[in-house]
PDB file of C-alpha atoms in Angstrom:
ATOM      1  CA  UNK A 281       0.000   0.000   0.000  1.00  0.00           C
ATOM      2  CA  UNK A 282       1.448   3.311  -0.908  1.00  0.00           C
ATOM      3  CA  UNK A 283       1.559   6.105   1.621  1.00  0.00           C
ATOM      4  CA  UNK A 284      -0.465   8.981  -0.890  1.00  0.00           C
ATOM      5  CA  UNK A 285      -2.122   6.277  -2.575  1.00  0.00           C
ATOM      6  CA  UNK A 286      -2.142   5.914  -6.512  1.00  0.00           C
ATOM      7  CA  UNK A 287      -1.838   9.165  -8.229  1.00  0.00           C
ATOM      8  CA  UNK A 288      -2.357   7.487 -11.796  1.00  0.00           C
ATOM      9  CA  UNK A 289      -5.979   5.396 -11.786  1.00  0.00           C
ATOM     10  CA  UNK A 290      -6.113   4.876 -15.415  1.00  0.00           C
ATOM     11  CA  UNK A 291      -2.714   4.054 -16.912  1.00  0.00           C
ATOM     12  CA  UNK A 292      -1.280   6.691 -19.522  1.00  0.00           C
ATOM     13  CA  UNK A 293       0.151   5.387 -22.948  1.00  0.00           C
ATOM     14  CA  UNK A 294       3.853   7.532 -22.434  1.00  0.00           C
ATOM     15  CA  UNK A 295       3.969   5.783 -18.941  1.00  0.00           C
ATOM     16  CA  UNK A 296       4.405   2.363 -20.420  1.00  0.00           C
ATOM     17  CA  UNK A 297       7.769   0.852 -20.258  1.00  0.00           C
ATOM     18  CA  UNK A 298       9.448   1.786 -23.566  1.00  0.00           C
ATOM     19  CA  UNK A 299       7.229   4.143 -24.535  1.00  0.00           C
ATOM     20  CA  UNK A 300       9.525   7.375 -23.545  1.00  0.00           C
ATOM     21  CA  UNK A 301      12.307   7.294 -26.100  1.00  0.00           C
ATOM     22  CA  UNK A 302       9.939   8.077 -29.027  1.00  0.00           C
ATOM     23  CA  UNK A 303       8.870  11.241 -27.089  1.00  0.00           C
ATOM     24  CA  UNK A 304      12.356  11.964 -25.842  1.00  0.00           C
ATOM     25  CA  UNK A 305      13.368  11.874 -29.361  1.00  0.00           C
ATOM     26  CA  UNK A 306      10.580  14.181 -30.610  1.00  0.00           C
ATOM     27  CA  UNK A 307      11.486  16.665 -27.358  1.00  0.00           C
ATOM     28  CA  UNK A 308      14.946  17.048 -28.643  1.00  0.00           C
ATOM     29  CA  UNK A 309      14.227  17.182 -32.217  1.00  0.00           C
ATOM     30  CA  UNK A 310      11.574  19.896 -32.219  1.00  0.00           C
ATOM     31  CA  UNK A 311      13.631  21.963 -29.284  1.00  0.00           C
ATOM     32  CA  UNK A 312      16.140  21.888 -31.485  1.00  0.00           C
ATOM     33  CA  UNK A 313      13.750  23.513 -33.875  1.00  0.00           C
ATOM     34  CA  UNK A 314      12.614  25.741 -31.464  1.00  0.00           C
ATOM     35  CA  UNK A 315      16.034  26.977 -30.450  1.00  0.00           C
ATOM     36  CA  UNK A 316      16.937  27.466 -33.877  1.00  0.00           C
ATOM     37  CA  UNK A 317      13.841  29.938 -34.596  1.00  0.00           C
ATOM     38  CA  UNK A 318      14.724  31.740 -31.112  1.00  0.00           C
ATOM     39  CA  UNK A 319      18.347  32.377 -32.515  1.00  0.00           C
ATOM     40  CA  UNK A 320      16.997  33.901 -35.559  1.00  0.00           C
ATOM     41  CA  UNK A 321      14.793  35.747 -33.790  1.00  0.00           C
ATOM     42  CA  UNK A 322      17.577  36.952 -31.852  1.00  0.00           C
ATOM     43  CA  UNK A 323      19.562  37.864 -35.061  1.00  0.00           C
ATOM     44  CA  UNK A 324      16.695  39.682 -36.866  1.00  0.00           C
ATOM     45  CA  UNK A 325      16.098  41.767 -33.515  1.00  0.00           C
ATOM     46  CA  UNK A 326      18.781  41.683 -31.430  1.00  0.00           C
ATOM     47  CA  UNK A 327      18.506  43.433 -28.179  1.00  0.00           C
ATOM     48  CA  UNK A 328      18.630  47.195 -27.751  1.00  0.00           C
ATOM     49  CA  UNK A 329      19.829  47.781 -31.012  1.00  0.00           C
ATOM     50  CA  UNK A 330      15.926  48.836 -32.856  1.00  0.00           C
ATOM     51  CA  UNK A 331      15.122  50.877 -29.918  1.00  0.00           C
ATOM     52  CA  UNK A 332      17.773  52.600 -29.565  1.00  0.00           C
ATOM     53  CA  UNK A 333      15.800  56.260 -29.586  1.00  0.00           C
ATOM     54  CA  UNK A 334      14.126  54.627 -26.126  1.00  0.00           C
ATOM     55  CA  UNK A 335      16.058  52.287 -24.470  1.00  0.00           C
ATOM     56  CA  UNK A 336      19.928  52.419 -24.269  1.00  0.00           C
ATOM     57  CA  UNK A 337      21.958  49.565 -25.634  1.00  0.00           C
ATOM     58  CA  UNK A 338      24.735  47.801 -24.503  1.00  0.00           C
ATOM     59  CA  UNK A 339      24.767  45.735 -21.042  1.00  0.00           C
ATOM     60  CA  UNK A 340      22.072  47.949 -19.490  1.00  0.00           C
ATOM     61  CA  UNK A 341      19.705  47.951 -22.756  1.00  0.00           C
ATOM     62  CA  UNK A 342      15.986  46.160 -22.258  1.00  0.00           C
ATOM     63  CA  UNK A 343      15.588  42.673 -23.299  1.00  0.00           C
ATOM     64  CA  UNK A 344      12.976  43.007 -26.255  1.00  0.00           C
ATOM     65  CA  UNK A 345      13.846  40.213 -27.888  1.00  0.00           C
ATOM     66  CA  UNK A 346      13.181  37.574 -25.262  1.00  0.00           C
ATOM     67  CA  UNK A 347       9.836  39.628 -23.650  1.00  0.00           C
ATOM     68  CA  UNK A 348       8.688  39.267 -27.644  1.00  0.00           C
ATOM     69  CA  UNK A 349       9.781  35.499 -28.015  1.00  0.00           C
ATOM     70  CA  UNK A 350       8.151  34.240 -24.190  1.00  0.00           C
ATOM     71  CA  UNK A 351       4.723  36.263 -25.061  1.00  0.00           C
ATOM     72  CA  UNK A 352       4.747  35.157 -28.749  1.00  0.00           C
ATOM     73  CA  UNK A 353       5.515  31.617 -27.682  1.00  0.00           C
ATOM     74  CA  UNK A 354       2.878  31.829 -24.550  1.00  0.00           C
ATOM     75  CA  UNK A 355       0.316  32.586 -27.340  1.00  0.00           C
ATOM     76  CA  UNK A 356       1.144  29.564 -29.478  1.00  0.00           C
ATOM     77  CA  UNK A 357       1.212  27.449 -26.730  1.00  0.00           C
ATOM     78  CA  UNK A 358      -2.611  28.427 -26.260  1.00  0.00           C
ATOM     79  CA  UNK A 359      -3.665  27.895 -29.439  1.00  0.00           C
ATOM     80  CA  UNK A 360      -1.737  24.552 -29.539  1.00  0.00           C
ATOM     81  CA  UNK A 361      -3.364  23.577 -26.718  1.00  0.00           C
ATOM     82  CA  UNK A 362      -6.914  24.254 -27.824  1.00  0.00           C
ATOM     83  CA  UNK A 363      -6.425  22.812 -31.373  1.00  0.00           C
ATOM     84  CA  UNK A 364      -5.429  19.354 -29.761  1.00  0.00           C
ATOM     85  CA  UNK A 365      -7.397  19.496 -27.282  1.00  0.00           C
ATOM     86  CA  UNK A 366     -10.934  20.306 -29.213  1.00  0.00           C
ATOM     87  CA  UNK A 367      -9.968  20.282 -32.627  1.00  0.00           C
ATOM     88  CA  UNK A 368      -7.438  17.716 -33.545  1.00  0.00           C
ATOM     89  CA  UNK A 369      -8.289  14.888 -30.833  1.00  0.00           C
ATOM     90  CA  UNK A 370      -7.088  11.883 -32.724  1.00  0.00           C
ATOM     91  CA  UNK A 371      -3.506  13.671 -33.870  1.00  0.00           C
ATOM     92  CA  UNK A 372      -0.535  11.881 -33.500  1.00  0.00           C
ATOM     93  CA  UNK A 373       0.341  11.220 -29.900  1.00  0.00           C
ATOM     94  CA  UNK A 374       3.847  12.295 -30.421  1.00  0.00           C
ATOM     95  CA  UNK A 375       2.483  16.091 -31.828  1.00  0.00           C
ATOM     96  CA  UNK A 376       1.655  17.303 -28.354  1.00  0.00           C
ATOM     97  CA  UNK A 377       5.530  16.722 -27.257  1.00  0.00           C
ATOM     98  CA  UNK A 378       7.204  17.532 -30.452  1.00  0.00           C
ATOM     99  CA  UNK A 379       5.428  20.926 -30.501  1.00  0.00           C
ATOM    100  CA  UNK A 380       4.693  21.863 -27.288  1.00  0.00           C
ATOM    101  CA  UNK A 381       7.385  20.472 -25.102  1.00  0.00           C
ATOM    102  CA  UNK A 382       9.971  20.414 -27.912  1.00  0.00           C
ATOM    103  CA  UNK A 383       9.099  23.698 -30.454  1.00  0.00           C
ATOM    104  CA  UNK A 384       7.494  25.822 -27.931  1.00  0.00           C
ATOM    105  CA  UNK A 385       9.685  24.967 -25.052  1.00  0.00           C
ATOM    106  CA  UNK A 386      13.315  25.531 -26.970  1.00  0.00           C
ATOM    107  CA  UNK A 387      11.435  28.677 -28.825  1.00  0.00           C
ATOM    108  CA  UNK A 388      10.449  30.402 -25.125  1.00  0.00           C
ATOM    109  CA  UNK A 389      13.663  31.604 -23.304  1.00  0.00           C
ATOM    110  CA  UNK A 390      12.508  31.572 -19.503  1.00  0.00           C
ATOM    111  CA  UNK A 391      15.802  30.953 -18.708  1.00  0.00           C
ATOM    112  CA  UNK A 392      17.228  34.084 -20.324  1.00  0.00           C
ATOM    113  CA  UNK A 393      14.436  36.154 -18.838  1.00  0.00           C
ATOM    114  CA  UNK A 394      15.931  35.644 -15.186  1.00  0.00           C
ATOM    115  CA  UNK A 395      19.561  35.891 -16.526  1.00  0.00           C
ATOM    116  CA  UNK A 396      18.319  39.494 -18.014  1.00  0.00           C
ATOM    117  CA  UNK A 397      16.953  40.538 -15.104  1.00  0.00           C
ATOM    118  CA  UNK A 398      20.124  39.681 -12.880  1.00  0.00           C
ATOM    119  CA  UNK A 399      21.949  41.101 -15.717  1.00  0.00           C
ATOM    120  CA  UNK A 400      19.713  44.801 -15.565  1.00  0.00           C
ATOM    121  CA  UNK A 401      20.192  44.490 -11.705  1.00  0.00           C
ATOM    122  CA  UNK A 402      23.863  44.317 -11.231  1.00  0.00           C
ATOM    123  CA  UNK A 403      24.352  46.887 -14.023  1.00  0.00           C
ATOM    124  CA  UNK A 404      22.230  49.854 -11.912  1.00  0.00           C
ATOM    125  CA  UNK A 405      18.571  49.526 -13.495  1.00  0.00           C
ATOM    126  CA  UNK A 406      16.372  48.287 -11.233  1.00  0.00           C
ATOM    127  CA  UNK A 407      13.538  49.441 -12.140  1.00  0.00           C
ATOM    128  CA  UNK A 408      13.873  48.293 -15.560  1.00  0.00           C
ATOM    129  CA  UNK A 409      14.598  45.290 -14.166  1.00  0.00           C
ATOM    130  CA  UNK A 410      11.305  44.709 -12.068  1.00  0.00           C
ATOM    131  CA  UNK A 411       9.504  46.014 -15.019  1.00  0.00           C
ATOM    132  CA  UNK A 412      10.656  43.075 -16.853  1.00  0.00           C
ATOM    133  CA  UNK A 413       9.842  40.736 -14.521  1.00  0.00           C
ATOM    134  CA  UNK A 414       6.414  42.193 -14.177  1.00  0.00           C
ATOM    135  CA  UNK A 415       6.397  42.628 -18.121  1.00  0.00           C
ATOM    136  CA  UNK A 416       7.113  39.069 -19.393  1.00  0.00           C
ATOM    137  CA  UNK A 417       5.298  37.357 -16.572  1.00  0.00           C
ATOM    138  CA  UNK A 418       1.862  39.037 -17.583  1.00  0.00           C
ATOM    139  CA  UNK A 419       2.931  39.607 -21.442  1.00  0.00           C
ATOM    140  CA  UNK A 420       2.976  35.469 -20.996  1.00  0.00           C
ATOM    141  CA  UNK A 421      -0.115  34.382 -18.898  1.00  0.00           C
ATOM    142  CA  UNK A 422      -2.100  37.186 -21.388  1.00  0.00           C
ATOM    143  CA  UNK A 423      -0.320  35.690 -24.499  1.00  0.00           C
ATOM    144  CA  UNK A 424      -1.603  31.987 -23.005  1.00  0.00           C
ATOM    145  CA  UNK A 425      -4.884  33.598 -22.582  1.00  0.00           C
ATOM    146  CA  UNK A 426      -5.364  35.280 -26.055  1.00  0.00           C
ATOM    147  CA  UNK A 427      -4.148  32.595 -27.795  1.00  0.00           C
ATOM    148  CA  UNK A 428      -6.461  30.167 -26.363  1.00  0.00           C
ATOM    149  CA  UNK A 429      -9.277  32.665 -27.196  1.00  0.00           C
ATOM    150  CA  UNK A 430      -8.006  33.262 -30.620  1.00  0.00           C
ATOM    151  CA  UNK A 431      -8.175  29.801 -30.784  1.00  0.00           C
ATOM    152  CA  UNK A 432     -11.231  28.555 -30.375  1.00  0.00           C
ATOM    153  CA  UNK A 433     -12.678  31.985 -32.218  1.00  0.00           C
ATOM    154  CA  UNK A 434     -11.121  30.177 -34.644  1.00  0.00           C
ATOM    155  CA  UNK A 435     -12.241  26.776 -34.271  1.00  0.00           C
ATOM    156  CA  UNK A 436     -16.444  28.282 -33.425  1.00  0.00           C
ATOM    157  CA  UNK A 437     -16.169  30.345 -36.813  1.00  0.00           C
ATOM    158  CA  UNK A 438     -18.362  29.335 -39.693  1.00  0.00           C
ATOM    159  CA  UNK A 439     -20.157  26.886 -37.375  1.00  0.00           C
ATOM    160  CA  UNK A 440     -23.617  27.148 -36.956  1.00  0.00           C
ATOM    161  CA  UNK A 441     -26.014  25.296 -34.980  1.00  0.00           C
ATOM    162  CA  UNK A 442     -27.782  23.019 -37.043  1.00  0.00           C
ATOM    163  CA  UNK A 443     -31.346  24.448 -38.137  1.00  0.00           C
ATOM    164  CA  UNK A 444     -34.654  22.782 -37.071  1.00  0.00           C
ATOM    165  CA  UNK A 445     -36.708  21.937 -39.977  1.00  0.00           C
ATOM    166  CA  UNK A 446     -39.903  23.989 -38.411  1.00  0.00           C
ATOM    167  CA  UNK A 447     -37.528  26.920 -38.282  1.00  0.00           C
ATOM    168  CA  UNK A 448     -37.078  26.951 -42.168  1.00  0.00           C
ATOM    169  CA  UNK A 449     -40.487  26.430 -42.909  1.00  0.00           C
TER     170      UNK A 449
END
């Protein structure tokens, strides 16, 4: 008998024996994706140097590139979420993993965020630094948020309920 009793009543198909090196491979392949598309996000925008006329550059310049990147990926990861969820229910069961965990996960740059924020801290700005932390963290739960919206917007649009026959006539 276990001591918090069985957390897992109905067994889950990953949780089989053998079953995680499929979705350890897609992890790595699609965060490998996803790190990619950060990096050239990084290179198109790098940080500091297109806002130049309102934030300084250099070690004390505001992280735009990561705030964008964390929000933009929050937002996909709503919209991913709803499309499997209620749109696409009988997708692959690697998808989920490969985009979400793997894409989305090596796309989003959480780490970076705190590193920026140490980084605005020991270089005299820290009020641009709490405004960063307040920025991303709310730029990411209202990214989550619009994207699931946007979502299912999507998904309702151009359905209509079906009409009753006595409602034509």
């Amino acid at each position: 008998m276990s001591l918090f009793g069985s957390t897992h009543r109905h067994p889950h198909p990953d949780h089989t024996p053998g079953a995680k090196g499929p979705v350890v491979a897609v992890v790595a392949a699609g965060g490998a994706v996803g790190a990619l598309l950060r990096y050239g996000a990084g290179r198109l925008w790098r940080n500091g140097s297109d806002a130049h006329a309102v934030w300084r550059t250099g070690e004390a310049a505001f992280p735009w590139t990561p705030l964008v990147v964390n929000v933009v990926g929050c937002f996909l990861m709503g919209a991913l979420i709803v499309a499997l969820k209620e749109r696409f229910t009988h997708a692959p069961r690697l998808l989920n993993p490969f985009l979400g965990t793997g894409v989305l996960g090596g796309f989003t740059t959480f780490s970076s965020y705190t590193d920026d924020t140490r980084r605005l801290l020991e270089n005299g700005e820290p009020a641009t630094a709490v405004g960063y932390l307040v920025l991303t963290v709310a730029g990411a739960l209202a990214g989550v948020a619009l994207g699931t919206a946007c979502a299912r917007a999507a998904l309702t649009r151009g359905r209509h309920p079906e009409s009753r026959p006595e409602e034509s006539a």
